[in-house]
Coordinates of C-alpha atoms in Angstrom, one line a residue:
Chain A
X1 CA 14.3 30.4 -2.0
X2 CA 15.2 31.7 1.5
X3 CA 16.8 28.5 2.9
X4 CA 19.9 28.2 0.4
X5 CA 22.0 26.0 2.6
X6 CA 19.4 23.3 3.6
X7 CA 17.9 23.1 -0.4
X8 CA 21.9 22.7 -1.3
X9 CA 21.6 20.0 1.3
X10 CA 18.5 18.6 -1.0
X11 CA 20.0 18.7 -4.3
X12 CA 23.1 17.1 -2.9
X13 CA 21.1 14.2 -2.2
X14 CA 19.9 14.0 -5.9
X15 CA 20.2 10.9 -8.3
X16 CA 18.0 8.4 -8.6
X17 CA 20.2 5.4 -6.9
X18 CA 19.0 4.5 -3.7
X19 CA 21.5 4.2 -1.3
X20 CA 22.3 0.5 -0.5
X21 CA 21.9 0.4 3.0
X22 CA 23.2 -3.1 3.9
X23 CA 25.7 -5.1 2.7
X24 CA 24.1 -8.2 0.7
X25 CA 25.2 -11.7 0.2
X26 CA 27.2 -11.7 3.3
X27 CA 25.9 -14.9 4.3
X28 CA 29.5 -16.3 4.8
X29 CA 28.9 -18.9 1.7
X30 CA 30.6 -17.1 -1.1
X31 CA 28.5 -16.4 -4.4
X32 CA 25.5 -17.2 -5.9
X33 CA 28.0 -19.8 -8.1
X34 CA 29.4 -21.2 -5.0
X35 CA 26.2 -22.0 -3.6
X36 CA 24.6 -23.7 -6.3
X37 CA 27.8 -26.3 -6.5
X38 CA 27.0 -27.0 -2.9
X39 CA 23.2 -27.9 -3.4
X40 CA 24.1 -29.8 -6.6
X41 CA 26.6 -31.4 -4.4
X42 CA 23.9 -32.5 -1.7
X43 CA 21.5 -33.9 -4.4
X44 CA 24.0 -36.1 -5.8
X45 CA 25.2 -37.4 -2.6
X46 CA 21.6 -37.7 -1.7
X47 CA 21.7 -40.3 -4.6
X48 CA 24.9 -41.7 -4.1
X49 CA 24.0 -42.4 -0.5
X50 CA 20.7 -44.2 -1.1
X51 CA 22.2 -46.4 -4.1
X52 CA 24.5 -47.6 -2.0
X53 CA 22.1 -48.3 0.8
X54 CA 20.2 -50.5 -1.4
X55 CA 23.8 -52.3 -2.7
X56 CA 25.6 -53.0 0.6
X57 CA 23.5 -51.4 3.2
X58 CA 20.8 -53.5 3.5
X59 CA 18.3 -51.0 2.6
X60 CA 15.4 -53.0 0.4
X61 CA 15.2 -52.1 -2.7
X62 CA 11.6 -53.1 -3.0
X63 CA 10.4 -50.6 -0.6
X64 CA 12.5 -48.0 -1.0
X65 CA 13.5 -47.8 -5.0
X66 CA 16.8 -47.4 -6.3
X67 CA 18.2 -44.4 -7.9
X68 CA 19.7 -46.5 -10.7
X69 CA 16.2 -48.2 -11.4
X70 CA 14.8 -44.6 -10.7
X71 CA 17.0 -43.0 -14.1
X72 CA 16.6 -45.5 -15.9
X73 CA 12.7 -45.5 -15.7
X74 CA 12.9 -41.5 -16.1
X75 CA 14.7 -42.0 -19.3
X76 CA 12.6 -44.6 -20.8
X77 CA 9.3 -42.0 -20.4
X78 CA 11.2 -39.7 -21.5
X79 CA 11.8 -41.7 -24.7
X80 CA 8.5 -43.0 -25.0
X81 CA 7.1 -39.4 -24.4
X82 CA 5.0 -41.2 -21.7
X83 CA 5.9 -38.6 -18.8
X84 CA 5.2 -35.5 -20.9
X85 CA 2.0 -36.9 -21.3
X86 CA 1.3 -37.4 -17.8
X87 CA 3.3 -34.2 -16.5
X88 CA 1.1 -32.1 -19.0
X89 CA -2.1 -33.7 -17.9
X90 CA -1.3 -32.9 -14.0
X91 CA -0.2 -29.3 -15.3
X92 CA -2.8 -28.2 -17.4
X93 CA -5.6 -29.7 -14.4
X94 CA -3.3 -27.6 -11.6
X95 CA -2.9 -24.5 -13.8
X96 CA -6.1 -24.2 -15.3
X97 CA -7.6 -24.6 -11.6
X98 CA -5.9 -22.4 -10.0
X99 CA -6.1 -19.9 -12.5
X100 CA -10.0 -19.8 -12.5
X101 CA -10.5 -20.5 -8.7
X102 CA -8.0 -17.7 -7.8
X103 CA -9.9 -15.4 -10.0
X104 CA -12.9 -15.9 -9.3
X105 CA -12.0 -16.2 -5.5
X106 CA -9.9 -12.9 -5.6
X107 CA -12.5 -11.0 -7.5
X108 CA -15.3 -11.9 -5.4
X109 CA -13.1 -11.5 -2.1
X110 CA -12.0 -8.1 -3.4
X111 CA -15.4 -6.9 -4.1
X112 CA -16.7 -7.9 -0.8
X113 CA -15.4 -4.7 0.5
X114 CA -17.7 -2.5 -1.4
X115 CA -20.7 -3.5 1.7
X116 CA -19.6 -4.2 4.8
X117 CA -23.4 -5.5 5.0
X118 CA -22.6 -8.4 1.9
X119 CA -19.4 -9.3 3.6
X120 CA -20.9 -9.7 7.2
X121 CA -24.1 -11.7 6.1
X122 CA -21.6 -13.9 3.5
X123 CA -19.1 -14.8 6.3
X124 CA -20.4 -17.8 8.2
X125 CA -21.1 -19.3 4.5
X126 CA -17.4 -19.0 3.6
X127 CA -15.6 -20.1 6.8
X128 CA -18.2 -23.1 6.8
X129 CA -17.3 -24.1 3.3
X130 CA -13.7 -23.7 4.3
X131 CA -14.0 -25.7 7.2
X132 CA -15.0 -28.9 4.8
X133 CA -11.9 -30.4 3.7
X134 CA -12.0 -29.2 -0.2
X135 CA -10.0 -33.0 -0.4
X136 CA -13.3 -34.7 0.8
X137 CA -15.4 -33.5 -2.0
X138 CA -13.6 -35.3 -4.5
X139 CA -15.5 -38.5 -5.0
X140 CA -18.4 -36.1 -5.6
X141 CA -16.9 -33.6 -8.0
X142 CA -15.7 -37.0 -9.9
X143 CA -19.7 -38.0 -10.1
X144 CA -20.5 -34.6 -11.2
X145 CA -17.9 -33.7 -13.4
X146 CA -16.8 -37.4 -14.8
X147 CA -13.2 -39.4 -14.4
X148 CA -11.4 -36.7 -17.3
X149 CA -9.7 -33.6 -16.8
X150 CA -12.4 -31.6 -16.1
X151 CA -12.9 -33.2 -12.4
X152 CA -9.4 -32.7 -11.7
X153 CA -10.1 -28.4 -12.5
X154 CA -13.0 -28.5 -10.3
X155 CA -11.3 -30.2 -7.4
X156 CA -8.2 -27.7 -8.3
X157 CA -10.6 -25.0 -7.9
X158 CA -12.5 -26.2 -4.6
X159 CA -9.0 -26.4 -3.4
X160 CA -7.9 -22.6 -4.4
X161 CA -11.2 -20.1 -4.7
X162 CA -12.1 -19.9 -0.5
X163 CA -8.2 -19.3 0.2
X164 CA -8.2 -16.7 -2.6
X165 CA -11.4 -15.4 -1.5
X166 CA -10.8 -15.2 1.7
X167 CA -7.2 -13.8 1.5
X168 CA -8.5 -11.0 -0.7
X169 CA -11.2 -9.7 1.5
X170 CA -8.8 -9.6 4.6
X171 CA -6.6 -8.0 2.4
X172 CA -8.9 -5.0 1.2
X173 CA -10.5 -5.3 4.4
X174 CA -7.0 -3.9 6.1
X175 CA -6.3 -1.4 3.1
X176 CA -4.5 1.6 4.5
X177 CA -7.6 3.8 5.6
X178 CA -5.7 7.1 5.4
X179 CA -5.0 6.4 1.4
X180 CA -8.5 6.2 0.7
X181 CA -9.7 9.1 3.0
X182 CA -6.5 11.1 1.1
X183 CA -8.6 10.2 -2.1
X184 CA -11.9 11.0 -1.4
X185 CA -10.7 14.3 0.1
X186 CA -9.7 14.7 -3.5
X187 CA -13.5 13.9 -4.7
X188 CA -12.6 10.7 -5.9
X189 CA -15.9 8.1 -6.0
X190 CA -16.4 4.6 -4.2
X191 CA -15.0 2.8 -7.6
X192 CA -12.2 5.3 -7.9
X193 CA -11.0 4.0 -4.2
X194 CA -11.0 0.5 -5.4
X195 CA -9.4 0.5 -8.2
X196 CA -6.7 3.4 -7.0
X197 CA -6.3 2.5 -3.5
X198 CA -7.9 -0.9 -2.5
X199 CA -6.8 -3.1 -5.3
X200 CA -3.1 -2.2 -5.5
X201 CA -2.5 -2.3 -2.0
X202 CA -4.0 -6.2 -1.7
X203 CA -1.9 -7.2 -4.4
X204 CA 1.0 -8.2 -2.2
X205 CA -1.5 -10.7 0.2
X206 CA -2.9 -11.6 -3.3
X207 CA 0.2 -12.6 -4.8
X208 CA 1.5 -14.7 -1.7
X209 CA -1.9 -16.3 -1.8
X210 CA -0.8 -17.6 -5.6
X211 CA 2.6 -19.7 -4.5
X212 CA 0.5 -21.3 -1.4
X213 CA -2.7 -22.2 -4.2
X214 CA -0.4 -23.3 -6.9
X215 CA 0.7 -25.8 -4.4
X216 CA -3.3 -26.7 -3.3
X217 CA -4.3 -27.0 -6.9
X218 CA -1.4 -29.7 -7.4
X219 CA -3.1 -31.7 -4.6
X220 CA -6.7 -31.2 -5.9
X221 CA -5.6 -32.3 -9.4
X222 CA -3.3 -35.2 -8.0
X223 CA -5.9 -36.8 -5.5
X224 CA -8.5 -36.3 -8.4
X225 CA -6.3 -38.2 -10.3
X226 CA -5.7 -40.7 -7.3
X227 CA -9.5 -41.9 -7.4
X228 CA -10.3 -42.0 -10.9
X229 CA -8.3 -41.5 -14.1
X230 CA -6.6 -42.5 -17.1
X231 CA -4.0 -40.0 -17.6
X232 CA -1.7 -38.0 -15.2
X233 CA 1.4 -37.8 -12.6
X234 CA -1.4 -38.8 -9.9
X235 CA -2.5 -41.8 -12.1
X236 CA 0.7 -42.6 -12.6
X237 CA 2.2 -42.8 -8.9
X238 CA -0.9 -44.6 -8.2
X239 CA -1.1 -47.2 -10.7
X240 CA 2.5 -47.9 -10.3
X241 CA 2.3 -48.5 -6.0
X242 CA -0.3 -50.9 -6.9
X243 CA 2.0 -52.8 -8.6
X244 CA 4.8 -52.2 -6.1
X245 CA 6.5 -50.2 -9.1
X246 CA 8.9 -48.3 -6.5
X247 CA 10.9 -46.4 -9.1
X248 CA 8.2 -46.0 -11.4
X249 CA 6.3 -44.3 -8.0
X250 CA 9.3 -42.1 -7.7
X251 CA 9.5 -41.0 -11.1
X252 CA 6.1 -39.5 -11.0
X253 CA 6.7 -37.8 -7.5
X254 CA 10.0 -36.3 -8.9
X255 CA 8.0 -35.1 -11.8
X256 CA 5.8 -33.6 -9.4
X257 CA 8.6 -31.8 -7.8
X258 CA 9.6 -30.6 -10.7
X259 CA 6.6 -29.5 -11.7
X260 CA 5.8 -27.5 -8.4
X261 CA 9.4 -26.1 -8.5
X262 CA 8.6 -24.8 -11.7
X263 CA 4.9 -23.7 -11.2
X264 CA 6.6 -21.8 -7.7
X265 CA 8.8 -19.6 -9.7
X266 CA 6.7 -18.7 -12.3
X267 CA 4.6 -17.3 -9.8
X268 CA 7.8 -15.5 -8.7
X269 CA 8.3 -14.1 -12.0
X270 CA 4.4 -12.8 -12.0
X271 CA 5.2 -11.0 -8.9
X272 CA 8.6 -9.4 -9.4
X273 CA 6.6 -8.4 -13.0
X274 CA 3.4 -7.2 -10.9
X275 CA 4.9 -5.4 -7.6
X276 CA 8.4 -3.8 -9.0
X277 CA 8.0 -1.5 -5.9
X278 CA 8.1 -4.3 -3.4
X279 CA 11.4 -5.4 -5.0
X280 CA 13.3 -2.4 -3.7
X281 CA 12.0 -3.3 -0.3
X282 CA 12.9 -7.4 -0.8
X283 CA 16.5 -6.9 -1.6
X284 CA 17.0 -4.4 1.0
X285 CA 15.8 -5.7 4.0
X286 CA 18.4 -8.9 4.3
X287 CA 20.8 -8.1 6.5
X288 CA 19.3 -5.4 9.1
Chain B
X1 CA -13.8 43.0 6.1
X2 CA -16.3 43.2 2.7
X3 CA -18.1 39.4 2.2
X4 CA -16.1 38.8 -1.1
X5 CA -12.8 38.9 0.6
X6 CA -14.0 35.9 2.9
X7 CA -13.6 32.7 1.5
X8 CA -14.2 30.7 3.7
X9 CA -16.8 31.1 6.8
X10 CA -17.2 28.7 9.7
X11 CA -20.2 29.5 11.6
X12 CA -21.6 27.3 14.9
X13 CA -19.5 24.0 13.2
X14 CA -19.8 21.3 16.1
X15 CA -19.5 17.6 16.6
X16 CA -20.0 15.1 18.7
X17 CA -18.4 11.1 18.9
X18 CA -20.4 8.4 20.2
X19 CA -18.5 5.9 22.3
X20 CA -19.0 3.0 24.3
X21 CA -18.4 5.2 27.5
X22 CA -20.8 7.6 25.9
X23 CA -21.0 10.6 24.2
X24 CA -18.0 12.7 23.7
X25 CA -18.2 16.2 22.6
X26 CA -15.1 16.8 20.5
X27 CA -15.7 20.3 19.0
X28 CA -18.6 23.1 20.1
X29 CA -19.2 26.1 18.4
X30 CA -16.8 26.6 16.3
X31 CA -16.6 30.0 14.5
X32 CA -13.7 31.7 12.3
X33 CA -13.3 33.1 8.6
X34 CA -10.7 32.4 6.4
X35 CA -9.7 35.0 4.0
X36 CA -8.9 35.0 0.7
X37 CA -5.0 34.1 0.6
X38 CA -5.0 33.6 3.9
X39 CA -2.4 31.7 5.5
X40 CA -4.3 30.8 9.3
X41 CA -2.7 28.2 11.7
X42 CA -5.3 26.6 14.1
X43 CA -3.1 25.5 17.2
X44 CA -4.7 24.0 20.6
X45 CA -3.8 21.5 23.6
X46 CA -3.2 18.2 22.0
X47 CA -6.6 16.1 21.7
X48 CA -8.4 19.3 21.3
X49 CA -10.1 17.9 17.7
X50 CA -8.1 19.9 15.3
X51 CA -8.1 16.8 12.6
X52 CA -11.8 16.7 13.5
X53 CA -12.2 20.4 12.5
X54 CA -10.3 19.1 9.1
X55 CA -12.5 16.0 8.1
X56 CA -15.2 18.2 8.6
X57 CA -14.2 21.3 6.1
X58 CA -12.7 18.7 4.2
X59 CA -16.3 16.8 3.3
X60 CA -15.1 13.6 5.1
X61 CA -17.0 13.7 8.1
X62 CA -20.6 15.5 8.6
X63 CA -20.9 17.9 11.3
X64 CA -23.5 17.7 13.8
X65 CA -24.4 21.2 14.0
X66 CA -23.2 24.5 12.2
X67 CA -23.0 26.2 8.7
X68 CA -20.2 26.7 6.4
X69 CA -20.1 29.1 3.7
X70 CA -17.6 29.2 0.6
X71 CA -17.2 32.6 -1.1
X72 CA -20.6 33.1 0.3
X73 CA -22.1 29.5 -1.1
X74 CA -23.4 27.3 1.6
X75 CA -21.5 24.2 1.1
X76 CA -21.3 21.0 3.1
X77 CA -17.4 20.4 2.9
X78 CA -14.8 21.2 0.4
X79 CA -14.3 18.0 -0.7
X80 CA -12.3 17.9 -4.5
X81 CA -11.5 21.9 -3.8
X82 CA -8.4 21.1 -1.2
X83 CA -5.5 19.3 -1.0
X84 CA -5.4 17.8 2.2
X85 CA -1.7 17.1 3.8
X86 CA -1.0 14.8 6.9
X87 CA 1.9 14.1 8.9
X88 CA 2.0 10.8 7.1
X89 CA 3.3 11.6 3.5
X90 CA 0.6 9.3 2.2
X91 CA 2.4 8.3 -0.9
X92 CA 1.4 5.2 -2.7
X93 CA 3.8 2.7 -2.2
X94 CA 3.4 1.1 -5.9
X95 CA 3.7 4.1 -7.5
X96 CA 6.2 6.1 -8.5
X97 CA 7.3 9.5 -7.2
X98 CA 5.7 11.0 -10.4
X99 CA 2.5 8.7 -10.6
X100 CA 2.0 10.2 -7.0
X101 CA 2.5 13.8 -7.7
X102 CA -0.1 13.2 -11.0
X103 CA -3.1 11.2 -8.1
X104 CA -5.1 14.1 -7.8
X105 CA -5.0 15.1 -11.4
X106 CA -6.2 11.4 -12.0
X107 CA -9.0 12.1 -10.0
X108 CA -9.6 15.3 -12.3
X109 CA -9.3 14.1 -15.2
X110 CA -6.8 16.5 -16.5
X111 CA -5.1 16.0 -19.8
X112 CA -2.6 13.9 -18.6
X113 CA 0.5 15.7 -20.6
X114 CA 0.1 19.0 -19.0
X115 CA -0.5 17.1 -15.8
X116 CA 2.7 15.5 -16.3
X117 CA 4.3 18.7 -17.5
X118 CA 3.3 20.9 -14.5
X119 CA 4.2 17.9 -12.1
X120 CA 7.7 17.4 -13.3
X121 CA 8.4 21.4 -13.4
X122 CA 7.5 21.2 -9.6
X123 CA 9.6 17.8 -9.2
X124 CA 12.4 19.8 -10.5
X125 CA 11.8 23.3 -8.2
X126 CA 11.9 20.7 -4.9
X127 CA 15.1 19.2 -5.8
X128 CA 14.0 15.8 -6.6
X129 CA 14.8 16.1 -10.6
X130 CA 15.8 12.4 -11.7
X131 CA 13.8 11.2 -8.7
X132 CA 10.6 10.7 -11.4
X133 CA 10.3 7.0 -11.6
X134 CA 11.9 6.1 -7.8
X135 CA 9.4 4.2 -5.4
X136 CA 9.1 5.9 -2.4
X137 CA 10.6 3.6 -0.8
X138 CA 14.0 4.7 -1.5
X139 CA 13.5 8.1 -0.5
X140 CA 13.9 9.8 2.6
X141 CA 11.7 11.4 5.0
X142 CA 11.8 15.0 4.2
X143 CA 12.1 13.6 -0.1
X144 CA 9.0 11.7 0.3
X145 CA 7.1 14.9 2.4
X146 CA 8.4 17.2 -1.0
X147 CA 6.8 14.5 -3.2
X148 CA 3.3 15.0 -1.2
X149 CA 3.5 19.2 -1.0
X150 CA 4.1 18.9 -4.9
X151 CA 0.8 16.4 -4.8
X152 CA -0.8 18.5 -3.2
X153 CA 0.2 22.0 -5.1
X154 CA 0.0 20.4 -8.7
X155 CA -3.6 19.9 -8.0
X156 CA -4.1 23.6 -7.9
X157 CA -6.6 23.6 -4.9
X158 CA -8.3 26.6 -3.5
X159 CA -7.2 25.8 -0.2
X160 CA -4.3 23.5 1.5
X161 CA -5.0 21.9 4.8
X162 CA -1.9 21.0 6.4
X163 CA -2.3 18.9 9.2
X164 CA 1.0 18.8 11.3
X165 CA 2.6 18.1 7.7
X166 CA 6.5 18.7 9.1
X167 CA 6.1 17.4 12.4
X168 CA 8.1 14.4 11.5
X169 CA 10.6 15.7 10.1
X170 CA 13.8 16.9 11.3
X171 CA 14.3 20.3 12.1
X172 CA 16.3 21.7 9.0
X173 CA 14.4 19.8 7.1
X174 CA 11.5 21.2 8.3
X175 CA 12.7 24.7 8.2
X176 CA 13.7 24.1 4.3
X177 CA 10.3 22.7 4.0
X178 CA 8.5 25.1 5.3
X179 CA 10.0 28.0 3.0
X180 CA 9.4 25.8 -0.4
X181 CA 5.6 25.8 1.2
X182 CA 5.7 29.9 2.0
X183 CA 7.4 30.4 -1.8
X184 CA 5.3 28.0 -3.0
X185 CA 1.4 29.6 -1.8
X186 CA 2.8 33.0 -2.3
X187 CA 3.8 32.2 -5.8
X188 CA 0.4 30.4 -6.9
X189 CA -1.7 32.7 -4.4
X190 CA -3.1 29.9 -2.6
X191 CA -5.0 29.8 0.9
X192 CA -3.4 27.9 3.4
X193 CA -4.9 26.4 6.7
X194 CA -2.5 24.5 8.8
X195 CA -2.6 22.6 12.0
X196 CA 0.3 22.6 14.1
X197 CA 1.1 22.0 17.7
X198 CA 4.5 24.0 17.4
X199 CA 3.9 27.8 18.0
X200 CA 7.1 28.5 16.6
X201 CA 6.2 27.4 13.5
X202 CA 2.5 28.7 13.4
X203 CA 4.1 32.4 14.5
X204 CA 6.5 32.0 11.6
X205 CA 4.4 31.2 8.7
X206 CA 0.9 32.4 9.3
X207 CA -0.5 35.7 8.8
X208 CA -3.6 34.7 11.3
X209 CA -3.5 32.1 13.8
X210 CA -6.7 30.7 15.5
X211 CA -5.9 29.5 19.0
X212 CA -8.3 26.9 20.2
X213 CA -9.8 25.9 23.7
X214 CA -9.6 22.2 24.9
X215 CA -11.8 19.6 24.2
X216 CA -14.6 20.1 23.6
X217 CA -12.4 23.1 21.2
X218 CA -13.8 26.4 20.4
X219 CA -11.9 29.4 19.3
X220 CA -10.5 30.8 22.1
X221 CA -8.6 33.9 20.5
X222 CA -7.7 35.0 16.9
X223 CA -4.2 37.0 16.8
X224 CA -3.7 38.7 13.8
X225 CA 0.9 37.8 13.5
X226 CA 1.9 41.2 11.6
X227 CA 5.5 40.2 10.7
X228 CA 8.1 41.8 7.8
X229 CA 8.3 38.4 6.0
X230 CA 6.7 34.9 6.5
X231 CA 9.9 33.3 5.0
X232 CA 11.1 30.7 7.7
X233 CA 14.3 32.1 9.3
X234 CA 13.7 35.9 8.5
X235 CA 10.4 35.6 10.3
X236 CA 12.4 33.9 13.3
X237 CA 14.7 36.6 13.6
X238 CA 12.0 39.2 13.7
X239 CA 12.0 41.7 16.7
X240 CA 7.8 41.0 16.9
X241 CA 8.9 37.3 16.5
X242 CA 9.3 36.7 20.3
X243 CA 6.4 38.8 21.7
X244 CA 4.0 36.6 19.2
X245 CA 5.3 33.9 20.8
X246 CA 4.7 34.3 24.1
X247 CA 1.6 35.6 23.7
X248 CA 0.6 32.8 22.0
X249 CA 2.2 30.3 24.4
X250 CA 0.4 32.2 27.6
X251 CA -3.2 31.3 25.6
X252 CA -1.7 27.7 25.6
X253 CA -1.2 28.2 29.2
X254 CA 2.2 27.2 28.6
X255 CA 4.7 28.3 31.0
X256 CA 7.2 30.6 29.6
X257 CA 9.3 32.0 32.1

């Protein structure tokens, strides 16, 4: 090697650390500890507040609920296994919906790239089935489909396939034309593109499209759930506001919460799982 | 020059781009060889079509007109026989540095162990041993440039085309570069065709550089550079170093005085 000094230069560099170019967590709040007291701290004085609203405020109770009557109606379904019922009801609808409409929404939004032709004679159909408010086809689905769970999964995947679909051609659509052309100059095939360059690179738009549809087939199963049912977080909010059950309505919209929450970072654990290389980017770019 | 010793014959290449405005005649005419082992630089105003030139040897764009010939085969581009090298690295983002060096033996299908093998003795030659399973995210500029030359080499092409493949980089960098590319073809006996828009650099490395017209870009003159060594800085330091250049810099109508 001729150029000694600037290959010493290279190896230098060597190890497989990359450099941390920013300094993290310098948001000024302390830890990660620190800042989880201080949100527990604003839930419970969330609480606090609106219990003593009801008590001495003058806030009515009958309107509003009462976070007393609100615990003590949590624990009693809890007891009764009532909620678990209903929460795995709503669950299994939402998950089981979005699962097959963003699959089949991805996959056939993905494979729209292979003809520009397909993709350009298919497009009025899509944007005019997106333009119908999926929400609006429920008392239809629930004709079709009957008042049980299966309903629910068909309004949950109305509610998620379009955004999938469309999300997914856009994003192979915008694929990084320069990583394709680099593989066909290496004699790779139209399939070989796909799969190598295509696919990967529309993960990321992919993926985002899962947290916003996790939270679309919640509504689809919920407001399927609203119009006819037996069983079910919706069935329960609703049942219980026609009887002016406040708490019992908050119970099953804090269930909901909590089942959204949870739904939301599962679909963060799928993507750290699936995109490892975006992490390095994530946690990097904070503080710039 | 015998026929054999030709590997690679350009004859009448030309194309033309339709635009809105239209017709634009990018390249006309377009005749060289390339010899076995070759080492050519193609330099030109900028705009002239030299990527153009590239698609088209490399298979990914048809010519209009023209003929070429490799080792005496008509052929319509060398697509699958080259490793093609931009100014962009080109790496794959969700892969790893050594999932990127082992892309074109994918497309191969080479037994993936001695694809591995082979891409992590070249990993280790550039410097970037314990770099294997890095994104290339976390590397730098001239790293992540290394990490495409090995994708390239590993593929064992019969000819690189190197597309301004330094001109981002800084200028050690690129002088470091440039001698693990002029050990590297000299080692493996490879043919190399480069495009550059530095004439420093093309009078350096090449052994042949093609100096091309404007658009529409034909070959305007073929100097043969007749140096000691091709290695970066003993090239530069060559008495015949200077007098290539300016030669090549009044063809660019570039004012040198």
């Amino acid at each position: 090697m001729s150029v000694t000094a600037s290959n010493e230069r290279g190896v230098a560099k060597a190890g497989p650390k990359p450099r941390a170019y920013f300094q993290l967590s310098g948001d000024g709040l302390g830890g990660g500890l620190t800042r989880g007291l201080l949100q527990l701290v604003v839930v419970v004085a969330f609480f606090v507040a609106w219990e003593l609203g009801v008590r001495f405020g003058g806030i009515s109770g009958f309107l509003f609920g009462q976070p007393s009557g609100i615990f003590a109606n949590f624990g009693r379904m809890i007891m009764n296994g009532q909620l678990f019922v209903d929460t795995g009801y709503t669950a299994l609808e939402a998950i089981t919906g979005f699962v097959l409409g963003t699959i089949a929404g991805t996959a056939i939004g993905l494979s729209l790239w292979y003809s520009v032709g397909v993709a350009k004679l298919v497009e009025p159909f899509v944007i005019a089935m997106n333009s119908v408010p999926k929400i609006a086809l429920a008392p239809l689905i629930i004709l079709w489909f009957g008042t049980g769970y299966s309903s629910k999964i068909a309004l949950a995947i109305a509610m998620t396939a379009i955004v999938a679909l469309i999300t997914a051609y856009q994003a192979a659509r915008d694929a990084d034309k320069d990583l394709q052309r680099l593989l066909r100059s290496m004699g790779a095939d139209k399939h070989r593109i796909f799969f190598k360059a295509v696919v990967p690179s529309s993960l990321p738009a992919v993926i985002a499209t899962f947290r916003i549809n996790i939270g679309f087939a919640l509504v689809g199963a919920v407001v399927g759930e609203f119009i006819s049912s037996q069983h079910g977080l919706g069935h329960l909010v609703f049942t219980a506001s026609n009887l002016y059950d406040l708490n019992t309505v908050w119970v099953g919209l804090f269930s909901l919460m909590i089942l959204g929450f949870a739904l939301y970072h599962i679909v963060n654990f799928i993507e750290r799982r699936v995109l490892p290389w975006k992490q390095d980017l994530s946690t990097r770019q904070v503080a710039a | 020059m015998s026929d054999k010793a030709r590997q690679l014959q350009i004859t009448g290449l030309a194309k033309t781009f339709a635009t809105k405005t239209g017709s634009v005649p990018v390249v006309r005419d377009l005749t060289f060889d390339i010899h076995e082992q070759d080492f050519v630089s193609i330099i030109g105003p900028s705009g002239c079509g030299k990527t153009t030139i590239f698609n088209m040897i490399a298979g990914l764009l048809d010519a209009d007109a023209g003929t070429m010939r490799y080792r005496g085969e008509p052929v319509d581009g060398l697509r699958g026989r080259i490793g093609y090298m931009m100014q962009k690295d080109l790496l794959f983002p969700w892969r790893t540095v050594l999932q990127n060096c082992l892309l074109g033996l994918e497309m191969r299908n080479v037994d993936r162990r001695e694809a591995r093998e082979k891409a992590l003795d070249y990993l280790e030659t550039f410097g970037l041993k314990g770099f294997e399973n890095a994104y290339p995210s976390t590397l730098s500029g001239g790293q992540r440039q290394r990490v495409a030359l090995i994708r390239t080499l590993v593929m064992d092409p019969d000819i690189l085309l190197l597309d301004e493949p330094f001109s981002a980089l800084d200028y050690q960098t690129r002088l470091h570069l440039e001698g693990v590319l002029v050990d590297a073809v000299e080692t493996a006996g490879k043919t190399v065709i480069l495009i550059t828009h530095d004439v420093d650099e093309a009078v350096a490395l090449s052994k042949r550089v093609v100096v091309l017209s404007g658009r529409p870009s034909k070959v305007k003159a073929i100097h043969d550079i007749d140096l000691a060594s091709h290695s970066p800085i003993e090239s530069r330091s060559d008495p015949n170093f200077s007098r290539y250049f300016h030669l090549l810099c009044n063809e660019l109508d570039i004012q040198t005085q």
